[in-house]
Coordinates of C-alpha atoms in Angstrom, one line a residue:
Chain P
X1 CA -62.7 -53.2 -1.4
X2 CA -64.5 -55.6 -3.7
X3 CA -66.3 -54.4 -6.8
X4 CA -69.6 -54.0 -5.0
X5 CA -68.2 -51.9 -2.1
X6 CA -66.1 -49.8 -4.5
X7 CA -69.2 -49.1 -6.7
X8 CA -71.2 -48.1 -3.6
X9 CA -68.5 -45.7 -2.6
X10 CA -68.2 -44.3 -6.1
X11 CA -71.9 -43.6 -6.2
X12 CA -71.4 -40.9 -3.5
X13 CA -69.2 -38.9 -6.0
X14 CA -70.6 -36.4 -8.5
X15 CA -72.3 -38.6 -11.1
X16 CA -73.5 -37.6 -14.6
X17 CA -77.2 -38.2 -15.2
X18 CA -76.1 -40.5 -18.1
X19 CA -74.4 -42.7 -15.6
X20 CA -77.8 -43.7 -14.3
X21 CA -76.5 -44.3 -10.8
X22 CA -73.8 -46.6 -12.1
X23 CA -76.4 -49.3 -12.2
X24 CA -75.6 -50.2 -15.8
X25 CA -72.6 -51.4 -17.9
X26 CA -72.9 -48.3 -20.2
X27 CA -73.3 -44.6 -20.0
X28 CA -75.7 -42.6 -22.1
X29 CA -74.9 -39.2 -23.6
X30 CA -77.7 -38.1 -25.9
X31 CA -78.0 -40.9 -28.4
X32 CA -74.5 -42.1 -27.7
X33 CA -73.8 -45.2 -25.6
X34 CA -70.3 -45.4 -24.0
X35 CA -68.7 -48.3 -22.3
X36 CA -65.2 -49.1 -20.9
X37 CA -64.1 -52.6 -20.2
X38 CA -60.6 -53.7 -19.1
X39 CA -58.8 -57.1 -19.6
X40 CA -56.1 -58.0 -17.1
X41 CA -53.5 -60.6 -17.9
X42 CA -53.8 -63.5 -15.4
X43 CA -57.3 -62.4 -14.5
X44 CA -59.3 -62.1 -17.7
X45 CA -56.9 -63.8 -20.1
X46 CA -53.9 -66.1 -19.8
X47 CA -50.3 -65.1 -20.6
X48 CA -50.4 -68.0 -23.0
X49 CA -53.5 -66.9 -24.9
X50 CA -52.6 -65.8 -28.4
X51 CA -52.3 -62.0 -28.6
X52 CA -54.6 -61.9 -31.6
X53 CA -57.3 -63.6 -29.5
X54 CA -56.8 -61.2 -26.6
X55 CA -57.3 -58.3 -28.9
X56 CA -60.4 -59.8 -30.4
X57 CA -61.8 -60.5 -27.0
X58 CA -61.0 -56.9 -25.8
X59 CA -63.1 -55.6 -28.7
X60 CA -65.8 -58.2 -28.4
X61 CA -66.4 -57.7 -24.7
X62 CA -66.8 -54.0 -25.1
X63 CA -69.1 -54.3 -28.1
X64 CA -71.1 -56.8 -26.2
X65 CA -72.0 -54.0 -23.8
X66 CA -73.1 -51.9 -26.8
X67 CA -75.1 -54.9 -28.1
X68 CA -77.0 -55.0 -24.8
X69 CA -78.2 -51.4 -25.6
X70 CA -79.1 -52.2 -29.2
X71 CA -76.3 -49.8 -30.3
X72 CA -74.5 -49.6 -33.6
X73 CA -70.8 -49.3 -32.9
X74 CA -69.1 -46.0 -33.9
X75 CA -65.5 -46.5 -32.7
X76 CA -63.1 -47.4 -30.0
X77 CA -60.4 -45.8 -28.0
X78 CA -57.5 -48.2 -27.0
X79 CA -55.3 -48.1 -23.9
X80 CA -52.3 -50.3 -24.7
X81 CA -49.3 -51.3 -22.6
X82 CA -46.0 -51.7 -24.5
X83 CA -44.2 -54.6 -22.9
X84 CA -41.1 -54.9 -25.1
X85 CA -42.5 -58.0 -27.0
X86 CA -42.8 -57.2 -30.7
X87 CA -44.3 -60.5 -31.6
X88 CA -47.1 -60.0 -29.1
X89 CA -47.7 -56.4 -30.3
X90 CA -47.9 -57.7 -33.9
X91 CA -50.3 -60.4 -32.9
X92 CA -52.4 -58.0 -31.0
X93 CA -52.6 -55.6 -33.9
X94 CA -53.6 -58.4 -36.2
X95 CA -56.5 -59.5 -33.9
X96 CA -57.5 -55.9 -33.4
X97 CA -57.8 -55.4 -37.1
X98 CA -59.9 -58.5 -37.3
X99 CA -62.2 -57.2 -34.6
X100 CA -62.5 -53.7 -36.1
X101 CA -63.3 -55.2 -39.5
X102 CA -65.7 -57.9 -38.3
X103 CA -67.8 -55.4 -36.4
X104 CA -67.3 -52.4 -38.6
X105 CA -65.9 -50.5 -35.7
X106 CA -62.9 -48.2 -36.5
X107 CA -60.3 -46.8 -34.1
X108 CA -60.9 -43.3 -32.7
X109 CA -57.8 -42.9 -30.6
X110 CA -56.3 -44.0 -27.3
X111 CA -53.0 -44.1 -25.4
X112 CA -49.9 -46.3 -25.3
X113 CA -48.0 -46.7 -22.1
X114 CA -45.0 -48.6 -20.9
X115 CA -46.1 -51.8 -19.2
X116 CA -45.0 -52.6 -15.7
X117 CA -45.6 -56.3 -15.2
X118 CA -48.8 -58.0 -16.2
X119 CA -50.7 -56.3 -19.1
X120 CA -53.8 -54.3 -18.4
X121 CA -55.6 -53.6 -21.7
X122 CA -58.3 -51.0 -21.7
X123 CA -60.9 -50.2 -24.3
X124 CA -63.6 -47.6 -24.6
X125 CA -66.3 -48.3 -27.1
X126 CA -68.9 -45.8 -28.4
X127 CA -72.1 -46.5 -30.2
X128 CA -75.4 -45.0 -31.2
X129 CA -78.7 -46.3 -30.0
X130 CA -82.2 -45.0 -30.4
X131 CA -84.0 -46.8 -27.5
X132 CA -81.4 -48.4 -25.2
X133 CA -83.0 -50.7 -22.7
X134 CA -81.8 -50.4 -19.1
X135 CA -80.6 -53.2 -16.9
X136 CA -83.2 -52.0 -14.4
X137 CA -86.4 -52.3 -16.4
X138 CA -87.5 -55.8 -15.7
X139 CA -91.1 -56.0 -14.2
X140 CA -92.7 -58.7 -12.1
X141 CA -94.2 -61.2 -14.5
X142 CA -91.6 -60.6 -17.3
X143 CA -89.9 -63.7 -18.7
X144 CA -86.1 -63.9 -18.7
X145 CA -84.5 -65.0 -22.0
X146 CA -81.0 -65.6 -23.2
X147 CA -79.5 -65.7 -26.7
X148 CA -77.2 -68.5 -28.0
X149 CA -75.7 -71.1 -25.7
X150 CA -74.3 -70.9 -22.2
X151 CA -71.2 -72.5 -20.6
X152 CA -69.0 -72.9 -23.7
X153 CA -66.5 -70.2 -22.8
X154 CA -66.0 -71.4 -19.2
X155 CA -65.4 -75.0 -20.5
X156 CA -63.0 -73.4 -23.1
X157 CA -61.1 -71.7 -20.4
X158 CA -60.5 -75.1 -18.7
X159 CA -59.2 -76.3 -22.0
X160 CA -56.9 -73.2 -22.4
X161 CA -55.4 -73.9 -19.0
X162 CA -54.4 -77.4 -20.2
X163 CA -57.5 -79.6 -20.1
X164 CA -58.8 -81.7 -23.0
X165 CA -61.7 -80.7 -25.1
X166 CA -63.1 -79.8 -28.4
X167 CA -61.9 -76.7 -30.3
X168 CA -65.4 -75.2 -30.5
X169 CA -65.3 -74.6 -26.7
X170 CA -61.8 -73.2 -26.8
X171 CA -62.9 -70.8 -29.6
X172 CA -65.9 -69.7 -27.5
X173 CA -63.5 -68.6 -24.7
X174 CA -61.0 -66.9 -27.0
X175 CA -63.3 -65.5 -29.7
X176 CA -66.6 -64.4 -28.1
X177 CA -69.2 -63.0 -30.5
X178 CA -70.9 -59.8 -29.4
X179 CA -74.6 -60.1 -30.3
X180 CA -74.9 -56.8 -32.1
X181 CA -77.6 -57.7 -34.6
X182 CA -79.6 -59.5 -32.0
X183 CA -79.3 -56.5 -29.6
X184 CA -80.5 -54.1 -32.3
X185 CA -83.5 -56.3 -33.0
X186 CA -84.3 -56.8 -29.3
X187 CA -83.8 -53.3 -28.0
X188 CA -87.3 -51.9 -28.9
X189 CA -89.0 -54.9 -27.2
X190 CA -86.9 -55.8 -24.1
X191 CA -87.9 -54.2 -20.9
X192 CA -84.4 -54.9 -19.6
X193 CA -81.2 -56.2 -21.3
X194 CA -77.6 -56.8 -20.4
X195 CA -74.8 -59.1 -21.5
X196 CA -73.8 -62.2 -19.7
X197 CA -70.1 -61.6 -18.7
X198 CA -69.7 -63.0 -15.2
X199 CA -72.2 -65.9 -15.3
X200 CA -75.9 -66.3 -16.1
X201 CA -76.9 -66.6 -12.5
X202 CA -75.0 -63.7 -11.1
X203 CA -75.9 -61.5 -14.0
X204 CA -79.6 -62.4 -13.8
X205 CA -79.4 -61.6 -10.1
X206 CA -77.9 -58.2 -10.9
X207 CA -80.7 -57.5 -13.4
X208 CA -83.3 -58.5 -10.8
X209 CA -81.7 -56.3 -8.1
X210 CA -81.4 -53.3 -10.4
X211 CA -85.1 -53.8 -11.4
X212 CA -86.3 -54.3 -7.8
X213 CA -87.6 -57.7 -8.6
X214 CA -87.0 -61.4 -7.7
X215 CA -85.9 -63.7 -10.4
X216 CA -86.2 -67.5 -10.7
X217 CA -84.1 -69.4 -13.2
X218 CA -84.8 -72.9 -14.3
X219 CA -81.8 -75.0 -15.1
X220 CA -83.6 -77.4 -17.4
X221 CA -84.1 -75.1 -20.4
X222 CA -80.6 -73.5 -20.1
X223 CA -79.3 -73.7 -23.7
X224 CA -76.2 -75.9 -24.0
X225 CA -74.3 -76.4 -27.2
X226 CA -73.9 -79.9 -28.6
X227 CA -70.1 -79.5 -28.0
X228 CA -70.7 -78.6 -24.3
X229 CA -73.2 -81.4 -23.9
X230 CA -70.8 -83.9 -25.3
X231 CA -67.9 -82.6 -23.3
X232 CA -69.5 -81.9 -19.9
X233 CA -72.9 -83.6 -20.0
X234 CA -76.3 -82.2 -19.5
X235 CA -76.9 -83.3 -15.9
X236 CA -77.6 -80.8 -13.2
X237 CA -74.0 -80.2 -12.2
X238 CA -73.1 -79.5 -15.8
X239 CA -75.9 -77.0 -16.1
X240 CA -74.9 -75.3 -12.9
X241 CA -71.3 -75.1 -14.1
X242 CA -72.6 -73.5 -17.4
X243 CA -74.8 -71.0 -15.6
X244 CA -72.0 -69.8 -13.3
X245 CA -69.0 -70.0 -15.6
X246 CA -69.1 -66.5 -17.2
X247 CA -67.5 -65.1 -20.4
X248 CA -70.5 -66.1 -22.5
X249 CA -71.3 -62.6 -23.9
X250 CA -74.8 -63.6 -24.8
X251 CA -77.7 -61.2 -24.3
X252 CA -79.9 -61.7 -21.2
X253 CA -83.2 -59.9 -21.6
X254 CA -86.7 -59.5 -20.1
X255 CA -89.8 -59.6 -22.2
X256 CA -93.5 -59.4 -21.2
X257 CA -94.8 -62.8 -20.2
X258 CA -96.7 -63.5 -23.4
X259 CA -94.2 -62.1 -25.8
X260 CA -92.0 -64.2 -28.0
X261 CA -88.4 -63.2 -28.8
X262 CA -87.8 -61.6 -32.2
X263 CA -84.5 -63.4 -32.4
X264 CA -83.4 -67.0 -31.7
X265 CA -83.3 -67.2 -27.9
X266 CA -84.3 -69.4 -25.0
X267 CA -86.7 -68.6 -22.1
X268 CA -84.8 -69.5 -18.9
X269 CA -86.7 -67.9 -16.1
X270 CA -89.1 -65.3 -14.9
X271 CA -89.3 -62.2 -12.7
X272 CA -91.6 -61.8 -9.7
X273 CA -92.3 -59.3 -7.0
X274 CA -89.8 -59.5 -4.2
X275 CA -86.0 -59.8 -4.3
X276 CA -83.2 -62.3 -4.8
X277 CA -82.4 -65.2 -7.1
X278 CA -84.0 -68.7 -6.9
X279 CA -83.1 -71.8 -8.9
X280 CA -85.3 -74.6 -10.1
X281 CA -84.6 -77.7 -12.2
X282 CA -87.6 -78.6 -14.3
X283 CA -89.7 -76.8 -11.7
X284 CA -88.1 -78.5 -8.6
X285 CA -86.5 -76.1 -6.2
X286 CA -82.7 -76.3 -6.2
X287 CA -80.3 -74.9 -3.6
X288 CA -78.1 -72.0 -5.0
X289 CA -74.5 -73.0 -5.4
X290 CA -72.0 -71.3 -3.1
X291 CA -70.6 -69.4 -6.1
X292 CA -73.1 -68.0 -8.6
X293 CA -70.6 -66.2 -10.9
X294 CA -67.5 -64.1 -11.0
X295 CA -67.0 -61.1 -8.8
X296 CA -64.0 -58.8 -8.9
X297 CA -61.7 -57.6 -6.1
Chain Z
X1 CA -42.3 -51.9 -30.3
X2 CA -42.0 -48.4 -29.0
X3 CA -44.9 -45.8 -29.0
X4 CA -43.9 -44.5 -32.4
X5 CA -43.7 -47.8 -34.2
X6 CA -46.9 -49.1 -32.5
X7 CA -48.7 -45.9 -33.6
X8 CA -47.4 -46.3 -37.2
X9 CA -48.7 -49.9 -37.3
X10 CA -52.0 -48.9 -35.7
X11 CA -52.6 -46.3 -38.5
X12 CA -52.9 -49.1 -41.0
X13 CA -56.0 -50.4 -39.2
X14 CA -59.5 -49.0 -39.9
X15 CA -59.5 -45.5 -38.5
X16 CA -62.5 -43.3 -37.8
X17 CA -62.3 -39.9 -39.5
X18 CA -62.5 -38.3 -36.0
X19 CA -59.2 -40.0 -35.2
X20 CA -57.5 -37.6 -37.7
X21 CA -54.8 -40.2 -38.4
X22 CA -54.0 -40.6 -34.7
X23 CA -51.9 -37.5 -35.0
X24 CA -53.6 -35.9 -32.0
X25 CA -54.2 -36.6 -28.3
X26 CA -58.0 -36.5 -28.7
X27 CA -60.7 -37.8 -31.0
X28 CA -63.5 -35.7 -32.4
X29 CA -67.1 -37.0 -32.7
X30 CA -69.4 -34.1 -33.8
X31 CA -68.8 -31.4 -31.1
X32 CA -67.6 -34.0 -28.6
X33 CA -63.9 -34.4 -27.8
X34 CA -62.7 -37.7 -26.4
X35 CA -59.4 -38.7 -24.8
X36 CA -58.1 -41.7 -23.0
X37 CA -54.9 -41.5 -20.8
X38 CA -53.5 -44.3 -18.6
X39 CA -51.3 -44.0 -15.5
X40 CA -49.1 -47.0 -14.7
X41 CA -47.7 -47.5 -11.2
X42 CA -43.9 -47.4 -11.4
X43 CA -44.0 -45.6 -14.7
X44 CA -46.3 -42.6 -14.3
X45 CA -46.6 -42.6 -10.6
X46 CA -44.7 -44.0 -7.6
X47 CA -46.1 -46.8 -5.4
X48 CA -45.4 -44.3 -2.6
X49 CA -47.4 -41.4 -4.1
X50 CA -50.5 -40.8 -2.0
X51 CA -53.5 -42.5 -3.7
X52 CA -55.5 -39.2 -3.6
X53 CA -52.8 -37.5 -5.6
X54 CA -52.8 -40.3 -8.1
X55 CA -56.5 -40.0 -8.6
X56 CA -56.2 -36.2 -9.0
X57 CA -53.4 -36.7 -11.5
X58 CA -55.4 -39.2 -13.5
X59 CA -58.3 -36.7 -13.8
X60 CA -56.0 -33.8 -14.5
X61 CA -53.9 -35.4 -17.2
X62 CA -57.0 -36.4 -19.1
X63 CA -58.7 -33.0 -18.7
X64 CA -55.4 -31.4 -19.8
X65 CA -56.0 -33.1 -23.2
X66 CA -59.5 -31.6 -23.3
X67 CA -58.1 -28.2 -22.3
X68 CA -55.8 -28.3 -25.4
X69 CA -59.0 -28.5 -27.5
X70 CA -60.7 -25.7 -25.7
X71 CA -63.3 -28.2 -24.5
X72 CA -65.6 -28.0 -21.5
X73 CA -65.6 -31.3 -19.6
X74 CA -68.7 -33.4 -19.7
X75 CA -67.7 -36.5 -17.8
X76 CA -65.3 -39.4 -17.3
X77 CA -65.2 -43.1 -17.5
X78 CA -62.9 -44.8 -15.0
X79 CA -61.0 -48.1 -15.3
X80 CA -60.0 -49.1 -11.8
X81 CA -57.9 -52.1 -10.6
X82 CA -58.9 -53.4 -7.1
X83 CA -55.7 -54.5 -5.4
X84 CA -57.0 -55.5 -2.0
X85 CA -55.9 -52.3 -0.3
X86 CA -58.9 -50.6 1.3
X87 CA -56.9 -47.6 2.5
X88 CA -55.6 -47.0 -1.1
X89 CA -59.0 -47.3 -2.5
X90 CA -60.4 -44.9 0.0
X91 CA -57.6 -42.4 -0.7
X92 CA -58.2 -42.8 -4.4
X93 CA -61.9 -42.1 -4.1
X94 CA -61.2 -39.0 -2.0
X95 CA -58.8 -37.6 -4.6
X96 CA -61.2 -38.5 -7.4
X97 CA -64.0 -36.6 -5.7
X98 CA -61.7 -33.6 -5.4
X99 CA -60.8 -33.8 -9.1
X100 CA -64.5 -34.2 -10.2
X101 CA -65.6 -31.3 -8.0
X102 CA -62.6 -29.0 -8.9
X103 CA -63.2 -29.4 -12.6
X104 CA -67.0 -29.8 -12.6
X105 CA -66.6 -33.1 -14.3
X106 CA -68.9 -35.9 -13.1
X107 CA -68.5 -39.7 -13.4
X108 CA -70.2 -41.3 -16.4
X109 CA -69.2 -44.9 -15.8
X110 CA -66.3 -47.3 -16.2
X111 CA -65.1 -50.7 -15.1
X112 CA -63.5 -52.2 -12.0
X113 CA -61.2 -55.2 -12.3
X114 CA -59.0 -57.3 -10.1
X115 CA -55.4 -56.0 -10.2
X116 CA -52.6 -58.3 -11.1
X117 CA -49.4 -56.6 -9.8
X118 CA -48.7 -52.9 -10.5
X119 CA -51.8 -50.8 -10.9
X120 CA -52.8 -49.6 -14.4
X121 CA -55.4 -46.8 -14.0
X122 CA -57.3 -45.8 -17.1
X123 CA -59.6 -42.8 -17.7
X124 CA -61.6 -41.7 -20.6
X125 CA -62.7 -38.0 -20.6
X126 CA -65.3 -36.5 -22.8
X127 CA -65.9 -32.8 -23.4
X128 CA -67.6 -30.5 -25.8
X129 CA -65.7 -27.9 -28.0
X130 CA -66.9 -25.6 -30.7
X131 CA -63.6 -25.0 -32.5
X132 CA -60.9 -27.4 -31.3
X133 CA -57.5 -26.5 -32.7
X134 CA -55.5 -29.5 -34.0
X135 CA -51.9 -30.3 -33.1
X136 CA -51.1 -30.1 -36.8
X137 CA -52.2 -26.6 -37.6
X138 CA -49.0 -24.6 -36.9
X139 CA -47.8 -22.6 -39.9
X140 CA -44.3 -21.3 -40.9
X141 CA -43.9 -17.9 -39.2
X142 CA -46.2 -18.8 -36.3
X143 CA -44.9 -18.1 -32.8
X144 CA -44.8 -20.9 -30.2
X145 CA -46.2 -20.0 -26.8
X146 CA -46.6 -21.9 -23.5
X147 CA -48.8 -21.2 -20.5
X148 CA -47.6 -21.2 -16.9
X149 CA -44.1 -22.4 -15.9
X150 CA -42.1 -25.4 -17.0
X151 CA -39.9 -27.8 -15.1
X152 CA -41.6 -27.8 -11.7
X153 CA -43.2 -31.2 -12.0
X154 CA -39.9 -32.9 -13.1
X155 CA -38.1 -31.3 -10.2
X156 CA -41.0 -32.4 -8.0
X157 CA -40.6 -36.0 -9.1
X158 CA -37.0 -35.9 -8.0
X159 CA -38.2 -34.7 -4.6
X160 CA -40.9 -37.5 -4.5
X161 CA -38.2 -40.1 -5.1
X162 CA -36.3 -38.8 -2.0
X163 CA -34.6 -35.6 -3.0
X164 CA -34.8 -32.4 -1.1
X165 CA -36.8 -29.4 -2.3
X166 CA -39.7 -27.1 -1.8
X167 CA -43.3 -28.3 -1.4
X168 CA -44.4 -26.2 -4.4
X169 CA -42.4 -28.4 -6.8
X170 CA -43.7 -31.6 -5.2
X171 CA -47.2 -30.3 -5.5
X172 CA -46.6 -29.5 -9.2
X173 CA -45.7 -33.1 -9.8
X174 CA -48.6 -34.6 -7.7
X175 CA -51.3 -32.1 -8.4
X176 CA -51.1 -30.8 -11.9
X177 CA -53.6 -28.2 -13.0
X178 CA -55.3 -28.7 -16.4
X179 CA -55.6 -25.3 -18.1
X180 CA -59.2 -25.6 -19.0
X181 CA -60.1 -21.9 -18.8
X182 CA -57.0 -20.9 -20.7
X183 CA -57.7 -23.6 -23.4
X184 CA -61.2 -22.3 -23.9
X185 CA -59.9 -18.7 -24.3
X186 CA -57.1 -19.8 -26.6
X187 CA -59.0 -22.3 -28.9
X188 CA -60.5 -19.7 -31.2
X189 CA -57.1 -18.0 -31.8
X190 CA -54.5 -20.9 -31.7
X191 CA -53.5 -22.3 -35.1
X192 CA -52.3 -25.4 -33.2
X193 CA -52.5 -26.5 -29.5
X194 CA -51.5 -29.4 -27.3
X195 CA -50.6 -30.0 -23.7
X196 CA -47.0 -30.5 -22.5
X197 CA -47.0 -34.0 -21.0
X198 CA -43.7 -35.6 -22.1
X199 CA -41.5 -32.4 -22.2
X200 CA -41.6 -29.0 -23.8
X201 CA -38.9 -29.9 -26.4
X202 CA -40.4 -33.3 -27.5
X203 CA -43.9 -32.0 -27.5
X204 CA -42.9 -29.0 -29.6
X205 CA -41.1 -31.3 -32.0
X206 CA -44.3 -33.4 -32.3
X207 CA -46.4 -30.3 -33.0
X208 CA -43.9 -29.2 -35.7
X209 CA -43.8 -32.7 -37.2
X210 CA -47.6 -33.0 -37.3
X211 CA -47.7 -29.5 -38.9
X212 CA -45.1 -30.2 -41.4
X213 CA -42.9 -27.4 -40.1
X214 CA -39.6 -26.8 -38.4
X215 CA -39.6 -25.3 -34.9
X216 CA -36.9 -23.4 -33.0
X217 CA -37.1 -23.0 -29.2
X218 CA -35.1 -20.5 -27.3
X219 CA -34.1 -21.5 -23.8
X220 CA -33.8 -18.0 -22.4
X221 CA -37.5 -17.1 -22.2
X222 CA -38.6 -20.5 -21.0
X223 CA -40.8 -19.6 -18.0
X224 CA -39.4 -20.9 -14.7
X225 CA -41.2 -20.6 -11.4
X226 CA -39.4 -18.8 -8.5
X227 CA -39.4 -22.1 -6.7
X228 CA -37.7 -23.8 -9.6
X229 CA -35.2 -21.0 -10.1
X230 CA -34.3 -21.1 -6.4
X231 CA -34.1 -24.9 -6.4
X232 CA -32.4 -25.7 -9.7
X233 CA -31.0 -22.4 -10.9
X234 CA -31.7 -20.5 -14.1
X235 CA -28.5 -21.5 -16.0
X236 CA -28.6 -23.3 -19.3
X237 CA -28.5 -26.8 -17.8
X238 CA -31.4 -26.0 -15.5
X239 CA -33.4 -24.7 -18.5
X240 CA -32.7 -27.8 -20.5
X241 CA -33.7 -30.0 -17.6
X242 CA -37.0 -28.0 -17.3
X243 CA -37.7 -28.2 -21.0
X244 CA -37.1 -32.0 -21.2
X245 CA -38.6 -33.1 -17.9
X246 CA -42.3 -33.5 -18.7
X247 CA -45.4 -33.8 -16.6
X248 CA -46.0 -30.0 -16.9
X249 CA -49.6 -30.1 -18.3
X250 CA -49.3 -26.6 -19.5
X251 CA -50.7 -25.6 -22.9
X252 CA -48.3 -25.3 -25.9
X253 CA -49.8 -23.3 -28.8
X254 CA -49.1 -21.6 -32.0
X255 CA -50.2 -18.0 -32.8
X256 CA -49.7 -15.9 -35.9
X257 CA -46.4 -14.0 -35.5
X258 CA -47.8 -10.6 -34.6
X259 CA -50.6 -11.9 -32.3
X260 CA -50.4 -11.6 -28.5
X261 CA -51.8 -14.3 -26.3
X262 CA -55.2 -13.7 -24.8
X263 CA -54.1 -15.5 -21.6
X264 CA -51.0 -15.2 -19.5
X265 CA -48.3 -17.1 -21.5
X266 CA -44.7 -16.9 -22.7
X267 CA -43.4 -16.9 -26.2
X268 CA -40.7 -19.5 -26.4
X269 CA -40.1 -20.2 -30.1
X270 CA -41.2 -20.0 -33.7
X271 CA -42.1 -22.2 -36.6
X272 CA -40.4 -22.1 -40.0
X273 CA -40.5 -24.0 -43.3
X274 CA -38.6 -27.2 -43.1
X275 CA -38.6 -29.9 -40.4
X276 CA -37.1 -30.8 -37.1
X277 CA -36.4 -29.1 -33.8
X278 CA -33.6 -26.6 -33.1
X279 CA -32.5 -25.0 -29.9
X280 CA -31.1 -21.6 -29.1
X281 CA -30.2 -19.8 -25.9
X282 CA -30.8 -16.0 -26.2
X283 CA -30.3 -16.5 -30.0
X284 CA -27.1 -18.5 -29.8
X285 CA -27.4 -22.0 -31.4
X286 CA -27.3 -24.8 -28.8
X287 CA -26.8 -28.6 -29.5
X288 CA -29.9 -30.6 -28.7
X289 CA -29.6 -32.8 -25.6
X290 CA -29.5 -36.5 -26.2
X291 CA -32.9 -36.9 -24.6
X292 CA -35.5 -34.3 -25.5
X293 CA -38.4 -35.8 -23.4
X294 CA -40.2 -38.9 -22.4
X295 CA -41.1 -41.6 -24.9
X296 CA -43.0 -44.8 -24.0
X297 CA -42.1 -48.4 -24.8

């Protein structure tokens, strides 16, 4: 099965009301927000990535889900595979400490196991939120916004694999920054919010599908960093690469059409009645690329 | 690093008060109890174990940690690796449904990833408890008790690997039963409680260490099932094998010396001032076996 068919099957099992039909990245339990994201060696990170960066990323990608609910982190539970490599374990613990300290998110517990082959790292993060926006709340007419810049991490992955490029892009891949403060500021205003983990296009399509809307994204305003622009260019192909690369961990959110974002962000599209994802470039219709983002399984 | 050295290092990181120094299997957050247990293919289960049994076991071992706190399950978050094997996925989902229904524990959320080699399955279980006993509360003079029978699962593992033996023992290995009702009845009375996952001896030693006590276990009263007794015998070696085998998921608990257990259970030892684990057989001192249970890493 792939991710989508597995989730469809999983939805036929007994679900907690707080799972909201498994249509979101997080579960709600009273004012608690819970999320669980795994990183698999060779899939989400490279065996050659420094262990401290992998630990940081494990914390960051989970807290990014909390950020999308406007949550304040409470703590994390770690699932850690011991693979008989003391230096890796020490590096991991150092990066984990950095992540816990940077995001004021202490350790609650977890489990250590003996690894069998490639590492699978698991984290559960718990936060508290007063008004968590759903992924499914976008309405026809809403504008689609995104924080920060898009595409840096995907370009950084190409550098990590052995390509040439500036250290800022490599850092964007290895040390993503969960937008916790932005999420807390946005939560009371956003009609829908999620983080961009698999690619701007695929994640926007998921928000539209969950919301029962169509979404159109314009390539022209997609925010590119100076480092990305200098490295990959700003032409249409570079923008499509940025919008389908994934690992951005920026916040993607819907606001009423005439609202402005309370945090630094860029308007990249809009929702309409209907279904599906459309692409334009400065208003001109553009054919969707064959791959609009990352899908598991 | 092994589990013990990794945990020692982890304790130097920022810890939530609810982690209670990582000296327990669960974390506490208000009246919520949280646990996270992983199962690794080739370590905790066999590639040849039926997928439905693996799913059941994943649920059961996590709920067993909740049982040890006297908690009522609320829900679970699943971390699932997609390995391109539809039949396995379907079997897993069927077993997961059985576990969710049997223990009235719905799905809250989770994450699916692409597997890379051996499967690592991860679950986070959340429950609610009013008076969760700690692992560390045993006092000198307390008696040590255990529910159910010990050794069946370890004998069942030998059968799963290809040995001969009765189906009850194989079922004990593949379909452990978390003692939720017993845990809820015991929680108000037990001065300490935990589940037996790595072996009666090693887990009793851990309870004693966490409590700052010594513990003595007598082999003679260790409860053996009729199937185990018929299969492996009841002599001293068979009792040592049962007490060091692990995977029992029975509840191990401390009660004041003159208390009787409010649920069916067997008194197998006692705590005293001091430190360490001692073994007797009908009162006669017995040398500890070189391996007292399972340790990761």
